[in-house]
PDB file of C-alpha atoms in Angstrom:
ATOM      1  CA  GLU A  17      39.581 159.631 124.540  1.00  0.00           C
ATOM      2  CA  ALA A  18      36.380 158.614 126.361  1.00  0.00           C
ATOM      3  CA  GLU A  19      34.999 155.198 125.482  1.00  0.00           C
ATOM      4  CA  VAL A  20      32.004 153.013 126.217  1.00  0.00           C
ATOM      5  CA  ALA A  21      33.018 150.146 128.511  1.00  0.00           C
ATOM      6  CA  GLN A  22      31.413 146.695 128.452  1.00  0.00           C
ATOM      7  CA  SER A  23      31.995 143.517 130.412  1.00  0.00           C
ATOM      8  CA  PRO A  24      32.498 140.685 130.077  1.00  0.00           C
ATOM      9  CA  ARG A  25      33.990 140.646 126.577  1.00  0.00           C
ATOM     10  CA  TYR A  26      33.135 136.981 126.131  1.00  0.00           C
ATOM     11  CA  LYS A  27      30.584 134.743 127.817  1.00  0.00           C
ATOM     12  CA  ILE A  28      29.906 131.056 127.278  1.00  0.00           C
ATOM     13  CA  THR A  29      26.869 129.580 128.986  1.00  0.00           C
ATOM     14  CA  GLU A  30      24.549 126.625 128.739  1.00  0.00           C
ATOM     15  CA  LYS A  31      20.949 126.993 127.696  1.00  0.00           C
ATOM     16  CA  SER A  32      18.503 127.700 130.515  1.00  0.00           C
ATOM     17  CA  GLN A  33      21.198 129.516 132.526  1.00  0.00           C
ATOM     18  CA  ALA A  34      21.045 133.215 133.423  1.00  0.00           C
ATOM     19  CA  VAL A  35      23.555 135.722 132.006  1.00  0.00           C
ATOM     20  CA  ALA A  36      24.143 139.413 132.624  1.00  0.00           C
ATOM     21  CA  PHE A  37      26.035 142.059 130.692  1.00  0.00           C
ATOM     22  CA  TRP A  38      27.241 145.426 131.974  1.00  0.00           C
ATOM     23  CA  CYS A  39      27.738 148.727 130.172  1.00  0.00           C
ATOM     24  CA  ASP A  40      29.272 152.021 131.318  1.00  0.00           C
ATOM     25  CA  PRO A  41      28.563 154.797 128.783  1.00  0.00           C
ATOM     26  CA  ILE A  42      30.734 157.797 128.011  1.00  0.00           C
ATOM     27  CA  SER A  43      30.562 160.244 130.902  1.00  0.00           C
ATOM     28  CA  GLY A  44      27.773 162.770 130.455  1.00  0.00           C
ATOM     29  CA  HIS A  45      25.881 160.773 127.841  1.00  0.00           C
ATOM     30  CA  ALA A  46      22.193 160.719 128.717  1.00  0.00           C
ATOM     31  CA  THR A  47      21.083 158.206 126.099  1.00  0.00           C
ATOM     32  CA  LEU A  48      22.075 154.553 126.235  1.00  0.00           C
ATOM     33  CA  TYR A  49      21.242 151.798 123.757  1.00  0.00           C
ATOM     34  CA  TRP A  50      21.555 148.021 123.813  1.00  0.00           C
ATOM     35  CA  TYR A  51      21.805 146.366 120.388  1.00  0.00           C
ATOM     36  CA  ARG A  52      22.141 142.717 119.378  1.00  0.00           C
ATOM     37  CA  GLN A  53      24.188 141.727 116.325  1.00  0.00           C
ATOM     38  CA  ILE A  54      23.929 138.278 114.800  1.00  0.00           C
ATOM     39  CA  LEU A  55      26.908 137.217 112.691  1.00  0.00           C
ATOM     40  CA  GLY A  56      26.633 138.634 109.176  1.00  0.00           C
ATOM     41  CA  GLN A  57      23.861 141.076 110.102  1.00  0.00           C
ATOM     42  CA  GLY A  58      23.708 144.680 111.228  1.00  0.00           C
ATOM     43  CA  PRO A  59      22.992 145.543 114.871  1.00  0.00           C
ATOM     44  CA  GLU A  60      19.327 145.641 115.922  1.00  0.00           C
ATOM     45  CA  LEU A  61      17.954 147.628 118.848  1.00  0.00           C
ATOM     46  CA  LEU A  62      16.878 145.826 121.995  1.00  0.00           C
ATOM     47  CA  VAL A  63      16.260 148.772 124.320  1.00  0.00           C
ATOM     48  CA  GLN A  64      16.895 152.518 124.565  1.00  0.00           C
ATOM     49  CA  PHE A  65      17.211 154.536 127.791  1.00  0.00           C
ATOM     50  CA  GLN A  66      17.021 158.277 128.276  1.00  0.00           C
ATOM     51  CA  ASP A  67      18.632 158.799 131.686  1.00  0.00           C
ATOM     52  CA  GLU A  68      16.960 156.099 133.803  1.00  0.00           C
ATOM     53  CA  SER A  69      13.760 155.854 131.743  1.00  0.00           C
ATOM     54  CA  VAL A  70      13.017 153.360 128.977  1.00  0.00           C
ATOM     55  CA  VAL A  71      12.271 155.123 125.673  1.00  0.00           C
ATOM     56  CA  ASP A  72      11.862 152.117 123.395  1.00  0.00           C
ATOM     57  CA  ASP A  73      11.827 148.434 124.335  1.00  0.00           C
ATOM     58  CA  SER A  74       9.452 147.284 121.605  1.00  0.00           C
ATOM     59  CA  GLN A  75      11.977 144.735 120.272  1.00  0.00           C
ATOM     60  CA  LEU A  76      13.063 143.385 123.672  1.00  0.00           C
ATOM     61  CA  PRO A  77      11.834 139.795 124.287  1.00  0.00           C
ATOM     62  CA  LYS A  78      10.419 140.627 127.673  1.00  0.00           C
ATOM     63  CA  ASP A  79       9.655 137.044 128.636  1.00  0.00           C
ATOM     64  CA  ARG A  80      13.389 136.407 129.041  1.00  0.00           C
ATOM     65  CA  PHE A  81      15.249 139.710 128.679  1.00  0.00           C
ATOM     66  CA  SER A  82      15.366 142.580 131.162  1.00  0.00           C
ATOM     67  CA  ALA A  83      17.347 145.801 131.245  1.00  0.00           C
ATOM     68  CA  GLU A  84      17.865 148.495 133.823  1.00  0.00           C
ATOM     69  CA  ARG A  85      19.685 151.783 134.264  1.00  0.00           C
ATOM     70  CA  LEU A  86      18.846 152.566 137.843  1.00  0.00           C
ATOM     71  CA  LYS A  87      20.864 155.750 138.421  1.00  0.00           C
ATOM     72  CA  GLY A  88      20.884 156.894 134.832  1.00  0.00           C
ATOM     73  CA  VAL A  89      24.545 156.013 134.357  1.00  0.00           C
ATOM     74  CA  ASP A  90      25.618 152.397 133.857  1.00  0.00           C
ATOM     75  CA  SER A  91      23.266 149.677 132.688  1.00  0.00           C
ATOM     76  CA  THR A  92      22.748 145.927 132.962  1.00  0.00           C
ATOM     77  CA  LEU A  93      21.117 143.623 130.420  1.00  0.00           C
ATOM     78  CA  LYS A  94      20.000 140.212 131.670  1.00  0.00           C
ATOM     79  CA  ILE A  95      18.816 137.063 129.911  1.00  0.00           C
ATOM     80  CA  GLN A  96      17.038 134.366 131.886  1.00  0.00           C
ATOM     81  CA  PRO A  97      16.855 131.654 130.706  1.00  0.00           C
ATOM     82  CA  ALA A  98      19.303 131.767 127.820  1.00  0.00           C
ATOM     83  CA  GLU A  99      18.376 129.936 124.618  1.00  0.00           C
ATOM     84  CA  LEU A 100      20.551 128.690 121.762  1.00  0.00           C
ATOM     85  CA  GLY A 101      19.218 131.452 119.502  1.00  0.00           C
ATOM     86  CA  ASP A 102      20.548 134.121 121.878  1.00  0.00           C
ATOM     87  CA  SER A 103      24.124 133.506 120.692  1.00  0.00           C
ATOM     88  CA  ALA A 104      25.207 136.869 119.287  1.00  0.00           C
ATOM     89  CA  MET A 105      27.253 140.005 119.952  1.00  0.00           C
ATOM     90  CA  TYR A 106      25.591 142.339 122.453  1.00  0.00           C
ATOM     91  CA  LEU A 107      26.582 145.941 121.852  1.00  0.00           C
ATOM     92  CA  CYS A 108      26.090 148.959 124.063  1.00  0.00           C
ATOM     93  CA  ALA A 109      26.115 152.467 122.614  1.00  0.00           C
ATOM     94  CA  SER A 110      25.698 155.924 124.079  1.00  0.00           C
ATOM     95  CA  SER A 111      25.018 159.417 122.806  1.00  0.00           C
ATOM     96  CA  TYR A 112      25.036 162.844 124.423  1.00  0.00           C
ATOM     97  CA  ASP A 113      21.305 163.225 123.938  1.00  0.00           C
ATOM     98  CA  ARG A 114      18.451 162.099 121.699  1.00  0.00           C
ATOM     99  CA  GLY A 115      18.034 163.319 118.161  1.00  0.00           C
ATOM    100  CA  ALA A 116      20.597 162.758 115.476  1.00  0.00           C
ATOM    101  CA  ASP A 117      23.497 162.636 117.904  1.00  0.00           C
ATOM    102  CA  THR A 118      26.358 160.329 117.119  1.00  0.00           C
ATOM    103  CA  GLN A 119      26.119 156.981 118.884  1.00  0.00           C
ATOM    104  CA  TYR A 120      29.424 155.609 120.147  1.00  0.00           C
ATOM    105  CA  PHE A 121      29.684 151.861 120.544  1.00  0.00           C
ATOM    106  CA  GLY A 122      31.498 149.755 123.084  1.00  0.00           C
ATOM    107  CA  PRO A 123      33.572 146.671 122.211  1.00  0.00           C
ATOM    108  CA  GLY A 124      30.613 144.325 122.734  1.00  0.00           C
ATOM    109  CA  THR A 125      30.036 141.074 124.624  1.00  0.00           C
ATOM    110  CA  ARG A 126      30.200 137.905 122.531  1.00  0.00           C
ATOM    111  CA  LEU A 127      27.673 135.417 123.957  1.00  0.00           C
ATOM    112  CA  THR A 128      27.766 131.739 123.069  1.00  0.00           C
ATOM    113  CA  VAL A 129      24.927 129.535 124.327  1.00  0.00           C
ATOM    114  CA  LEU A 130      25.642 125.791 124.286  1.00  0.00           C
TER     115      LEU A 130
ATOM    116  CA  GLU B   9       8.665 150.091 106.913  1.00  0.00           C
ATOM    117  CA  ASP B  10      12.030 151.788 107.411  1.00  0.00           C
ATOM    118  CA  GLN B  11      14.725 149.816 105.620  1.00  0.00           C
ATOM    119  CA  VAL B  12      18.415 149.983 104.686  1.00  0.00           C
ATOM    120  CA  THR B  13      20.025 147.914 101.923  1.00  0.00           C
ATOM    121  CA  GLN B  14      23.757 147.811 101.304  1.00  0.00           C
ATOM    122  CA  SER B  15      25.566 146.589  98.203  1.00  0.00           C
ATOM    123  CA  PRO B  16      27.682 144.783  97.371  1.00  0.00           C
ATOM    124  CA  GLU B  17      27.759 142.321 100.280  1.00  0.00           C
ATOM    125  CA  ALA B  18      31.482 141.789  99.729  1.00  0.00           C
ATOM    126  CA  LEU B  19      34.108 143.675  97.748  1.00  0.00           C
ATOM    127  CA  ARG B  20      37.685 142.689  96.994  1.00  0.00           C
ATOM    128  CA  LEU B  21      40.091 145.386  95.825  1.00  0.00           C
ATOM    129  CA  GLN B  22      43.753 145.645  95.053  1.00  0.00           C
ATOM    130  CA  GLU B  23      45.684 148.282  96.954  1.00  0.00           C
ATOM    131  CA  GLY B  24      45.187 151.610  95.169  1.00  0.00           C
ATOM    132  CA  GLU B  25      42.043 150.468  93.312  1.00  0.00           C
ATOM    133  CA  SER B  26      39.308 153.006  94.090  1.00  0.00           C
ATOM    134  CA  SER B  27      35.653 151.989  94.395  1.00  0.00           C
ATOM    135  CA  SER B  28      32.312 152.854  95.999  1.00  0.00           C
ATOM    136  CA  LEU B  29      29.937 151.195  98.452  1.00  0.00           C
ATOM    137  CA  ASN B  30      26.206 151.800  98.143  1.00  0.00           C
ATOM    138  CA  CYS B  31      23.556 152.279 100.812  1.00  0.00           C
ATOM    139  CA  SER B  32      19.942 152.683  99.698  1.00  0.00           C
ATOM    140  CA  TYR B  33      17.273 153.538 102.231  1.00  0.00           C
ATOM    141  CA  THR B  34      13.537 154.007 102.652  1.00  0.00           C
ATOM    142  CA  VAL B  35      12.428 155.896 105.740  1.00  0.00           C
ATOM    143  CA  SER B  36       9.377 157.849 106.808  1.00  0.00           C
ATOM    144  CA  GLY B  37      11.561 160.839 107.531  1.00  0.00           C
ATOM    145  CA  LEU B  38      15.345 161.007 107.686  1.00  0.00           C
ATOM    146  CA  ARG B  39      16.955 162.486 110.787  1.00  0.00           C
ATOM    147  CA  GLY B  40      20.436 161.359 109.810  1.00  0.00           C
ATOM    148  CA  LEU B  41      22.445 158.757 107.904  1.00  0.00           C
ATOM    149  CA  PHE B  42      25.475 157.246 109.591  1.00  0.00           C
ATOM    150  CA  TRP B  43      28.484 155.282 108.355  1.00  0.00           C
ATOM    151  CA  TYR B  44      30.445 153.018 110.687  1.00  0.00           C
ATOM    152  CA  ARG B  45      33.455 150.773 110.265  1.00  0.00           C
ATOM    153  CA  GLN B  46      33.531 147.435 112.100  1.00  0.00           C
ATOM    154  CA  ASP B  47      36.578 145.212 112.499  1.00  0.00           C
ATOM    155  CA  PRO B  48      36.031 141.498 113.274  1.00  0.00           C
ATOM    156  CA  GLY B  49      35.008 140.910 116.884  1.00  0.00           C
ATOM    157  CA  LYS B  50      34.828 144.625 117.706  1.00  0.00           C
ATOM    158  CA  GLY B  51      32.139 147.260 118.072  1.00  0.00           C
ATOM    159  CA  PRO B  52      31.292 149.653 115.225  1.00  0.00           C
ATOM    160  CA  GLU B  53      33.525 152.723 114.933  1.00  0.00           C
ATOM    161  CA  PHE B  54      31.876 155.978 113.870  1.00  0.00           C
ATOM    162  CA  LEU B  55      32.934 157.485 110.539  1.00  0.00           C
ATOM    163  CA  PHE B  56      30.381 160.045 109.278  1.00  0.00           C
ATOM    164  CA  THR B  57      26.938 161.556 109.779  1.00  0.00           C
ATOM    165  CA  LEU B  58      25.020 163.071 106.846  1.00  0.00           C
ATOM    166  CA  TYR B  59      21.810 165.012 107.353  1.00  0.00           C
ATOM    167  CA  SER B  60      20.551 166.301 104.027  1.00  0.00           C
ATOM    168  CA  ALA B  61      20.721 165.506 100.316  1.00  0.00           C
ATOM    169  CA  GLY B  62      23.787 166.969  98.637  1.00  0.00           C
ATOM    170  CA  GLU B  63      25.898 166.820 101.776  1.00  0.00           C
ATOM    171  CA  GLU B  64      29.410 165.360 101.539  1.00  0.00           C
ATOM    172  CA  LYS B  65      32.021 164.526 104.183  1.00  0.00           C
ATOM    173  CA  GLU B  66      35.600 163.339 103.875  1.00  0.00           C
ATOM    174  CA  LYS B  67      38.104 161.626 106.130  1.00  0.00           C
ATOM    175  CA  GLU B  68      41.453 160.479 104.814  1.00  0.00           C
ATOM    176  CA  ARG B  69      40.711 158.082 101.909  1.00  0.00           C
ATOM    177  CA  LEU B  70      36.955 157.994 102.573  1.00  0.00           C
ATOM    178  CA  LYS B  71      34.245 160.292 101.230  1.00  0.00           C
ATOM    179  CA  ALA B  72      30.544 159.931 101.995  1.00  0.00           C
ATOM    180  CA  THR B  73      27.759 161.460  99.906  1.00  0.00           C
ATOM    181  CA  LEU B  74      23.994 161.580 100.320  1.00  0.00           C
ATOM    182  CA  THR B  75      21.014 161.810  97.974  1.00  0.00           C
ATOM    183  CA  LYS B  76      17.312 161.538  98.794  1.00  0.00           C
ATOM    184  CA  LYS B  77      17.340 157.760  98.351  1.00  0.00           C
ATOM    185  CA  GLU B  78      20.921 156.568  98.806  1.00  0.00           C
ATOM    186  CA  SER B  79      24.366 157.223 100.133  1.00  0.00           C
ATOM    187  CA  PHE B  80      27.754 156.288  98.752  1.00  0.00           C
ATOM    188  CA  LEU B  81      31.010 155.667 100.555  1.00  0.00           C
ATOM    189  CA  HIS B  82      33.824 156.312  98.125  1.00  0.00           C
ATOM    190  CA  ILE B  83      37.211 154.787  98.910  1.00  0.00           C
ATOM    191  CA  THR B  84      40.145 156.365  97.092  1.00  0.00           C
ATOM    192  CA  ALA B  85      43.409 154.444  96.714  1.00  0.00           C
ATOM    193  CA  PRO B  86      42.579 151.971  99.499  1.00  0.00           C
ATOM    194  CA  LYS B  87      45.226 150.320 101.664  1.00  0.00           C
ATOM    195  CA  PRO B  88      45.112 146.884 103.333  1.00  0.00           C
ATOM    196  CA  GLU B  89      44.308 148.556 106.661  1.00  0.00           C
ATOM    197  CA  ASP B  90      41.011 149.739 105.156  1.00  0.00           C
ATOM    198  CA  SER B  91      39.827 146.115 105.160  1.00  0.00           C
ATOM    199  CA  ALA B  92      36.736 145.914 107.402  1.00  0.00           C
ATOM    200  CA  THR B  93      32.953 145.730 107.293  1.00  0.00           C
ATOM    201  CA  TYR B  94      31.327 149.079 106.556  1.00  0.00           C
ATOM    202  CA  LEU B  95      27.891 149.582 108.056  1.00  0.00           C
ATOM    203  CA  CYS B  96      25.306 152.128 106.959  1.00  0.00           C
ATOM    204  CA  ALA B  97      22.497 153.151 109.314  1.00  0.00           C
ATOM    205  CA  VAL B  98      19.624 155.612 109.331  1.00  0.00           C
ATOM    206  CA  GLN B  99      17.783 157.351 112.103  1.00  0.00           C
ATOM    207  CA  ALA B 100      14.115 157.805 111.213  1.00  0.00           C
ATOM    208  CA  SER B 101      11.780 160.452 112.534  1.00  0.00           C
ATOM    209  CA  GLY B 102       8.747 158.167 112.623  1.00  0.00           C
ATOM    210  CA  GLN B 103       9.910 155.846 115.385  1.00  0.00           C
ATOM    211  CA  ALA B 104       9.396 155.953 119.130  1.00  0.00           C
ATOM    212  CA  GLY B 105      13.044 156.323 119.983  1.00  0.00           C
ATOM    213  CA  THR B 106      16.196 157.366 118.182  1.00  0.00           C
ATOM    214  CA  ALA B 107      17.745 153.982 117.515  1.00  0.00           C
ATOM    215  CA  LEU B 108      19.714 153.357 114.350  1.00  0.00           C
ATOM    216  CA  ILE B 109      18.386 151.044 111.648  1.00  0.00           C
ATOM    217  CA  PHE B 110      21.343 149.246 110.111  1.00  0.00           C
ATOM    218  CA  GLY B 111      22.001 147.538 106.814  1.00  0.00           C
ATOM    219  CA  LYS B 112      23.818 144.201 106.728  1.00  0.00           C
ATOM    220  CA  GLY B 113      27.093 145.821 105.778  1.00  0.00           C
ATOM    221  CA  THR B 114      29.672 145.549 103.017  1.00  0.00           C
ATOM    222  CA  THR B 115      32.791 143.546 103.806  1.00  0.00           C
ATOM    223  CA  LEU B 116      35.796 145.125 102.113  1.00  0.00           C
ATOM    224  CA  SER B 117      39.047 143.233 101.561  1.00  0.00           C
ATOM    225  CA  VAL B 118      42.057 145.138 100.236  1.00  0.00           C
ATOM    226  CA  SER B 119      45.094 143.141  99.184  1.00  0.00           C
ATOM    227  CA  SER B 120      48.610 144.456  98.605  1.00  0.00           C
TER     228      SER B 120
END
């Protein structure tokens, strides 16, 4: 069964350092999402891609966060510099297309900022 | 503002004790309502999508229903392996993209 892959699974960093997360969506899925989930809360969207184009990044803190999907396949989310409040689970999801298509989530990257 | 509220926050059941989880929503226009299961430290696992009021879907011990303002996830004769956090999410037609808007979840504990 096809799955969304993410790495690393865990990341511990000190504040002011740079971190990067990688996501490989299910093959053939054109839409890719990055969500952030704080403990005890539901996931919240950071950025949505359709192929290589950004569809919605209204909730992405652009002063420190960046995301790219250069070839319309895998994607990287970067934080520079990391802050204590960035500690959370970063989830990647993909769907075949836009609309009410099912979004399939990866295992997530647990980030701890010290 | 599009919003999803889940209740209760936590639910403890004995094995075999049936119950329901509630998800109430306010959206500008509903494209779909989604239920996910999330185990600790893992990503959400898809369960159901509902599109219109009156729709129902079933999978093993779970049954999801939808009205114009809320959805229920009914759990019949639960087992300990059903213990998890259940997330409800909506996709609204009035937003720029197609991201899901999630509730905070209901954490279910089933004891034997």
